[in-house]
């Protein structure tokens, strides 16, 4: 399997492509990474060095890959933090280019906008671009709870509201949706929910809440879920596999007391999770 991953990149730590690339390779996936930004470290540290790349550079790289005549072998495109709406447009052009070569290829858009407690942390032109343009092009999208609310223009305080918000997001375009970091009024305080939905139904996985806050977990689970979904075609199985792997990595991160997600040290959890969380099909 070949995945074109167009995301941010950091030299130190694991976010964006630095969080998605290794897990996919560990699963035996060939990844073609294209970086939208190159930073020294993620912005959660408060200061960083580096820059956001111009959209033209993204297009140039994709054009060079196209010249190799390999885009027909690309099974999917994964995007994350975009940096600007111009970069977003370049990403959608790349998706269209890939699909011309391989109509069966899928596009997974991780709509990085913000998070609960932090609000919006991307440039002003990105959120509306994601809602108005990227969702229409996406086969799969993986918002967190804050991003689900923004994109759907709804609230997700209860499970019923969350399912209504997911339906509204489906109506914008994506046939498959994964919602991460979900906590509704029905979620126990010591737990975290993940919901995944497609035309086969809505599934939930509930995991214990771990005593840590790290960056990159959303990037990693988007990549894991995308590939498991492509491989199995079953959204419940993809949810279970991705959630189990990420929980194992995060548990080892918490045990180590580390600030950065321990993808390398806990890499066995990616391919053989020590604890399996089965996906529950929610009744209509």
PDB file of N, CA, C and O in Angstrom, residues 95-144:
ATOM      1  N   UNK A  95      -4.921  15.803  -4.623  1.00  0.00           N
ATOM      2  CA  UNK A  95      -5.917  14.730  -4.521  1.00  0.00           C
ATOM      3  C   UNK A  95      -6.538  14.458  -5.892  1.00  0.00           C
ATOM      4  O   UNK A  95      -6.674  13.299  -6.319  1.00  0.00           O
ATOM      5  N   UNK A  96      -6.914  15.522  -6.594  1.00  0.00           N
ATOM      6  CA  UNK A  96      -7.516  15.360  -7.914  1.00  0.00           C
ATOM      7  C   UNK A  96      -6.536  14.704  -8.881  1.00  0.00           C
ATOM      8  O   UNK A  96      -6.928  13.852  -9.695  1.00  0.00           O
ATOM      9  N   UNK A  97      -5.272  15.075  -8.797  1.00  0.00           N
ATOM     10  CA  UNK A  97      -4.252  14.491  -9.672  1.00  0.00           C
ATOM     11  C   UNK A  97      -4.108  13.002  -9.408  1.00  0.00           C
ATOM     12  O   UNK A  97      -4.032  12.188 -10.332  1.00  0.00           O
ATOM     13  N   UNK A  98      -4.062  12.632  -8.120  1.00  0.00           N
ATOM     14  CA  UNK A  98      -3.953  11.215  -7.765  1.00  0.00           C
ATOM     15  C   UNK A  98      -5.165  10.438  -8.262  1.00  0.00           C
ATOM     16  O   UNK A  98      -5.040   9.348  -8.841  1.00  0.00           O
ATOM     17  N   UNK A  99      -6.350  11.002  -8.074  1.00  0.00           N
ATOM     18  CA  UNK A  99      -7.563  10.275  -8.459  1.00  0.00           C
ATOM     19  C   UNK A  99      -7.719  10.153  -9.970  1.00  0.00           C
ATOM     20  O   UNK A  99      -8.389   9.230 -10.452  1.00  0.00           O
ATOM     21  N   UNK A 100      -7.115  11.064 -10.703  1.00  0.00           N
ATOM     22  CA  UNK A 100      -7.115  10.889 -12.161  1.00  0.00           C
ATOM     23  C   UNK A 100      -6.290   9.668 -12.563  1.00  0.00           C
ATOM     24  O   UNK A 100      -6.623   8.955 -13.512  1.00  0.00           O
ATOM     25  N   UNK A 101      -5.213   9.441 -11.818  1.00  0.00           N
ATOM     26  CA  UNK A 101      -4.357   8.294 -12.099  1.00  0.00           C
ATOM     27  C   UNK A 101      -4.915   7.009 -11.506  1.00  0.00           C
ATOM     28  O   UNK A 101      -4.738   5.927 -12.066  1.00  0.00           O
ATOM     29  N   UNK A 102      -5.572   7.132 -10.361  1.00  0.00           N
ATOM     30  CA  UNK A 102      -6.155   5.960  -9.692  1.00  0.00           C
ATOM     31  C   UNK A 102      -7.512   6.352  -9.113  1.00  0.00           C
ATOM     32  O   UNK A 102      -7.585   6.834  -7.984  1.00  0.00           O
ATOM     33  N   UNK A 103      -8.584   6.168  -9.849  1.00  0.00           N
ATOM     34  CA  UNK A 103      -9.915   6.560  -9.372  1.00  0.00           C
ATOM     35  C   UNK A 103     -10.332   5.872  -8.074  1.00  0.00           C
ATOM     36  O   UNK A 103     -11.230   6.360  -7.370  1.00  0.00           O
ATOM     37  N   UNK A 104      -9.688   4.765  -7.730  1.00  0.00           N
ATOM     38  CA  UNK A 104     -10.027   4.051  -6.502  1.00  0.00           C
ATOM     39  C   UNK A 104      -9.348   4.644  -5.269  1.00  0.00           C
ATOM     40  O   UNK A 104      -9.663   4.267  -4.137  1.00  0.00           O
ATOM     41  N   UNK A 105      -8.417   5.565  -5.460  1.00  0.00           N
ATOM     42  CA  UNK A 105      -7.705   6.169  -4.328  1.00  0.00           C
ATOM     43  C   UNK A 105      -8.675   6.965  -3.456  1.00  0.00           C
ATOM     44  O   UNK A 105      -9.647   7.546  -3.948  1.00  0.00           O
ATOM     45  N   UNK A 106      -8.405   7.007  -2.150  1.00  0.00           N
ATOM     46  CA  UNK A 106      -9.251   7.721  -1.197  1.00  0.00           C
ATOM     47  C   UNK A 106      -8.477   8.894  -0.582  1.00  0.00           C
ATOM     48  O   UNK A 106      -7.260   8.858  -0.464  1.00  0.00           O
ATOM     49  N   UNK A 107      -9.227   9.898  -0.178  1.00  0.00           N
ATOM     50  CA  UNK A 107      -8.645  11.070   0.471  1.00  0.00           C
ATOM     51  C   UNK A 107      -9.138  11.159   1.904  1.00  0.00           C
ATOM     52  O   UNK A 107     -10.351  11.233   2.150  1.00  0.00           O
ATOM     53  N   UNK A 108      -8.199  11.140   2.851  1.00  0.00           N
ATOM     54  CA  UNK A 108      -8.506  11.313   4.275  1.00  0.00           C
ATOM     55  C   UNK A 108      -8.015  12.679   4.714  1.00  0.00           C
ATOM     56  O   UNK A 108      -6.816  12.967   4.670  1.00  0.00           O
ATOM     57  N   UNK A 109      -8.935  13.529   5.130  1.00  0.00           N
ATOM     58  CA  UNK A 109      -8.611  14.878   5.593  1.00  0.00           C
ATOM     59  C   UNK A 109      -8.740  14.951   7.106  1.00  0.00           C
ATOM     60  O   UNK A 109      -9.831  14.807   7.652  1.00  0.00           O
ATOM     61  N   UNK A 110      -7.605  15.146   7.771  1.00  0.00           N
ATOM     62  CA  UNK A 110      -7.623  15.435   9.203  1.00  0.00           C
ATOM     63  C   UNK A 110      -7.763  16.953   9.318  1.00  0.00           C
ATOM     64  O   UNK A 110      -6.805  17.686   9.069  1.00  0.00           O
ATOM     65  N   UNK A 111      -8.941  17.455   9.681  1.00  0.00           N
ATOM     66  CA  UNK A 111      -9.225  18.889   9.588  1.00  0.00           C
ATOM     67  C   UNK A 111      -8.694  19.667  10.796  1.00  0.00           C
ATOM     68  O   UNK A 111      -9.445  20.063  11.697  1.00  0.00           O
ATOM     69  N   UNK A 112      -7.411  19.914  10.812  1.00  0.00           N
ATOM     70  CA  UNK A 112      -6.781  20.567  11.957  1.00  0.00           C
ATOM     71  C   UNK A 112      -7.241  22.021  12.041  1.00  0.00           C
ATOM     72  O   UNK A 112      -6.922  22.840  11.161  1.00  0.00           O
ATOM     73  N   UNK A 113      -7.994  22.323  13.090  1.00  0.00           N
ATOM     74  CA  UNK A 113      -8.532  23.666  13.304  1.00  0.00           C
ATOM     75  C   UNK A 113      -8.215  24.160  14.711  1.00  0.00           C
ATOM     76  O   UNK A 113      -7.737  25.277  14.913  1.00  0.00           O
ATOM     77  N   UNK A 114      -8.490  23.322  15.703  1.00  0.00           N
ATOM     78  CA  UNK A 114      -8.308  23.727  17.089  1.00  0.00           C
ATOM     79  C   UNK A 114      -8.661  22.591  18.024  1.00  0.00           C
ATOM     80  O   UNK A 114      -8.751  21.432  17.609  1.00  0.00           O
ATOM     81  N   UNK A 115      -8.899  22.931  19.283  1.00  0.00           N
ATOM     82  CA  UNK A 115      -9.196  21.894  20.271  1.00  0.00           C
ATOM     83  C   UNK A 115      -9.954  22.508  21.432  1.00  0.00           C
ATOM     84  O   UNK A 115      -9.914  23.736  21.650  1.00  0.00           O
ATOM     85  N   UNK A 116     -10.641  21.655  22.179  1.00  0.00           N
ATOM     86  CA  UNK A 116     -11.356  22.092  23.373  1.00  0.00           C
ATOM     87  C   UNK A 116     -10.355  22.700  24.356  1.00  0.00           C
ATOM     88  O   UNK A 116      -9.297  22.131  24.625  1.00  0.00           O
ATOM     89  N   UNK A 117     -10.672  23.867  24.881  1.00  0.00           N
ATOM     90  CA  UNK A 117      -9.784  24.539  25.826  1.00  0.00           C
ATOM     91  C   UNK A 117      -8.779  25.463  25.188  1.00  0.00           C
ATOM     92  O   UNK A 117      -8.241  26.359  25.833  1.00  0.00           O
ATOM     93  N   UNK A 118      -8.493  25.253  23.886  1.00  0.00           N
ATOM     94  CA  UNK A 118      -7.531  26.086  23.166  1.00  0.00           C
ATOM     95  C   UNK A 118      -8.198  26.960  22.117  1.00  0.00           C
ATOM     96  O   UNK A 118      -7.671  27.996  21.745  1.00  0.00           O
ATOM     97  N   UNK A 119      -9.354  26.517  21.630  1.00  0.00           N
ATOM     98  CA  UNK A 119     -10.002  27.249  20.558  1.00  0.00           C
ATOM     99  C   UNK A 119      -9.293  27.039  19.236  1.00  0.00           C
ATOM    100  O   UNK A 119      -8.536  26.081  19.053  1.00  0.00           O
ATOM    101  N   UNK A 120      -9.518  27.952  18.310  1.00  0.00           N
ATOM    102  CA  UNK A 120      -8.905  27.859  16.991  1.00  0.00           C
ATOM    103  C   UNK A 120      -7.445  28.297  17.075  1.00  0.00           C
ATOM    104  O   UNK A 120      -7.138  29.359  17.616  1.00  0.00           O
ATOM    105  N   UNK A 121      -6.532  27.490  16.513  1.00  0.00           N
ATOM    106  CA  UNK A 121      -5.109  27.845  16.564  1.00  0.00           C
ATOM    107  C   UNK A 121      -4.451  27.835  15.186  1.00  0.00           C
ATOM    108  O   UNK A 121      -3.225  27.779  15.075  1.00  0.00           O
ATOM    109  N   UNK A 122      -5.260  27.888  14.135  1.00  0.00           N
ATOM    110  CA  UNK A 122      -4.709  27.948  12.775  1.00  0.00           C
ATOM    111  C   UNK A 122      -5.012  29.316  12.177  1.00  0.00           C
ATOM    112  O   UNK A 122      -5.766  30.111  12.739  1.00  0.00           O
ATOM    113  N   UNK A 123      -4.433  29.599  11.043  1.00  0.00           N
ATOM    114  CA  UNK A 123      -4.655  30.874  10.366  1.00  0.00           C
ATOM    115  C   UNK A 123      -6.135  31.066  10.042  1.00  0.00           C
ATOM    116  O   UNK A 123      -6.876  30.115   9.818  1.00  0.00           O
ATOM    117  N   UNK A 124      -6.544  32.337   9.962  1.00  0.00           N
ATOM    118  CA  UNK A 124      -7.956  32.675   9.835  1.00  0.00           C
ATOM    119  C   UNK A 124      -8.629  32.086   8.600  1.00  0.00           C
ATOM    120  O   UNK A 124      -9.839  31.838   8.607  1.00  0.00           O
ATOM    121  N   UNK A 125      -7.860  31.878   7.518  1.00  0.00           N
ATOM    122  CA  UNK A 125      -8.479  31.410   6.275  1.00  0.00           C
ATOM    123  C   UNK A 125      -8.669  29.896   6.213  1.00  0.00           C
ATOM    124  O   UNK A 125      -9.324  29.386   5.294  1.00  0.00           O
ATOM    125  N   UNK A 126      -8.115  29.171   7.193  1.00  0.00           N
ATOM    126  CA  UNK A 126      -8.141  27.709   7.112  1.00  0.00           C
ATOM    127  C   UNK A 126      -9.483  27.090   7.529  1.00  0.00           C
ATOM    128  O   UNK A 126      -9.994  26.203   6.818  1.00  0.00           O
ATOM    129  N   UNK A 127     -10.092  27.491   8.659  1.00  0.00           N
ATOM    130  CA  UNK A 127     -11.315  26.797   9.079  1.00  0.00           C
ATOM    131  C   UNK A 127     -12.425  26.794   8.029  1.00  0.00           C
ATOM    132  O   UNK A 127     -13.029  25.747   7.759  1.00  0.00           O
ATOM    133  N   UNK A 128     -12.706  27.952   7.419  1.00  0.00           N
ATOM    134  CA  UNK A 128     -13.769  27.987   6.418  1.00  0.00           C
ATOM    135  C   UNK A 128     -13.379  27.238   5.154  1.00  0.00           C
ATOM    136  O   UNK A 128     -14.234  26.629   4.492  1.00  0.00           O
ATOM    137  N   UNK A 129     -12.076  27.245   4.810  1.00  0.00           N
ATOM    138  CA  UNK A 129     -11.637  26.444   3.663  1.00  0.00           C
ATOM    139  C   UNK A 129     -11.913  24.966   3.912  1.00  0.00           C
ATOM    140  O   UNK A 129     -12.407  24.257   3.024  1.00  0.00           O
ATOM    141  N   UNK A 130     -11.597  24.508   5.112  1.00  0.00           N
ATOM    142  CA  UNK A 130     -11.842  23.102   5.432  1.00  0.00           C
ATOM    143  C   UNK A 130     -13.324  22.775   5.344  1.00  0.00           C
ATOM    144  O   UNK A 130     -13.714  21.744   4.774  1.00  0.00           O
ATOM    145  N   UNK A 131     -14.156  23.659   5.878  1.00  0.00           N
ATOM    146  CA  UNK A 131     -15.592  23.384   5.883  1.00  0.00           C
ATOM    147  C   UNK A 131     -16.197  23.479   4.483  1.00  0.00           C
ATOM    148  O   UNK A 131     -16.991  22.613   4.084  1.00  0.00           O
ATOM    149  N   UNK A 132     -15.826  24.489   3.724  1.00  0.00           N
ATOM    150  CA  UNK A 132     -16.494  24.750   2.454  1.00  0.00           C
ATOM    151  C   UNK A 132     -15.889  23.996   1.277  1.00  0.00           C
ATOM    152  O   UNK A 132     -16.570  23.731   0.291  1.00  0.00           O
ATOM    153  N   UNK A 133     -14.604  23.648   1.349  1.00  0.00           N
ATOM    154  CA  UNK A 133     -13.929  23.026   0.215  1.00  0.00           C
ATOM    155  C   UNK A 133     -13.431  21.607   0.505  1.00  0.00           C
ATOM    156  O   UNK A 133     -13.726  20.673  -0.237  1.00  0.00           O
ATOM    157  N   UNK A 134     -12.664  21.464   1.595  1.00  0.00           N
ATOM    158  CA  UNK A 134     -12.007  20.174   1.838  1.00  0.00           C
ATOM    159  C   UNK A 134     -13.005  19.064   2.158  1.00  0.00           C
ATOM    160  O   UNK A 134     -12.827  17.919   1.735  1.00  0.00           O
ATOM    161  N   UNK A 135     -14.063  19.392   2.916  1.00  0.00           N
ATOM    162  CA  UNK A 135     -15.016  18.347   3.274  1.00  0.00           C
ATOM    163  C   UNK A 135     -15.717  17.774   2.053  1.00  0.00           C
ATOM    164  O   UNK A 135     -16.032  16.581   2.001  1.00  0.00           O
ATOM    165  N   UNK A 136     -15.958  18.605   1.066  1.00  0.00           N
ATOM    166  CA  UNK A 136     -16.614  18.109  -0.149  1.00  0.00           C
ATOM    167  C   UNK A 136     -15.734  17.139  -0.915  1.00  0.00           C
ATOM    168  O   UNK A 136     -16.232  16.264  -1.633  1.00  0.00           O
ATOM    169  N   UNK A 137     -14.413  17.279  -0.759  1.00  0.00           N
ATOM    170  CA  UNK A 137     -13.468  16.421  -1.483  1.00  0.00           C
ATOM    171  C   UNK A 137     -13.093  15.175  -0.694  1.00  0.00           C
ATOM    172  O   UNK A 137     -12.575  14.208  -1.271  1.00  0.00           O
ATOM    173  N   UNK A 138     -13.340  15.177   0.609  1.00  0.00           N
ATOM    174  CA  UNK A 138     -12.845  14.106   1.478  1.00  0.00           C
ATOM    175  C   UNK A 138     -13.721  12.859   1.417  1.00  0.00           C
ATOM    176  O   UNK A 138     -14.947  12.939   1.436  1.00  0.00           O
ATOM    177  N   UNK A 139     -13.063  11.708   1.352  1.00  0.00           N
ATOM    178  CA  UNK A 139     -13.747  10.424   1.517  1.00  0.00           C
ATOM    179  C   UNK A 139     -13.846  10.063   2.994  1.00  0.00           C
ATOM    180  O   UNK A 139     -14.774   9.367   3.413  1.00  0.00           O
ATOM    181  N   UNK A 140     -12.874  10.530   3.761  1.00  0.00           N
ATOM    182  CA  UNK A 140     -12.784  10.247   5.192  1.00  0.00           C
ATOM    183  C   UNK A 140     -12.310  11.522   5.880  1.00  0.00           C
ATOM    184  O   UNK A 140     -11.427  12.219   5.361  1.00  0.00           O
ATOM    185  N   UNK A 141     -12.877  11.820   7.041  1.00  0.00           N
ATOM    186  CA  UNK A 141     -12.384  12.945   7.819  1.00  0.00           C
ATOM    187  C   UNK A 141     -12.310  12.543   9.283  1.00  0.00           C
ATOM    188  O   UNK A 141     -13.077  11.690   9.744  1.00  0.00           O
ATOM    189  N   UNK A 142     -11.369  13.140  10.022  1.00  0.00           N
ATOM    190  CA  UNK A 142     -11.070  12.681  11.382  1.00  0.00           C
ATOM    191  C   UNK A 142     -11.001  13.841  12.373  1.00  0.00           C
ATOM    192  O   UNK A 142      -9.979  14.094  12.986  1.00  0.00           O
ATOM    193  N   UNK A 143     -12.091  14.573  12.571  1.00  0.00           N
ATOM    194  CA  UNK A 143     -12.061  15.713  13.484  1.00  0.00           C
ATOM    195  C   UNK A 143     -12.035  15.291  14.950  1.00  0.00           C
ATOM    196  O   UNK A 143     -12.529  14.218  15.307  1.00  0.00           O
ATOM    197  N   UNK A 144     -11.480  16.162  15.793  1.00  0.00           N
ATOM    198  CA  UNK A 144     -11.703  15.996  17.220  1.00  0.00           C
ATOM    199  C   UNK A 144     -13.057  16.635  17.551  1.00  0.00           C
ATOM    200  O   UNK A 144     -13.764  17.134  16.660  1.00  0.00           O
TER     201      UNK A 144
END
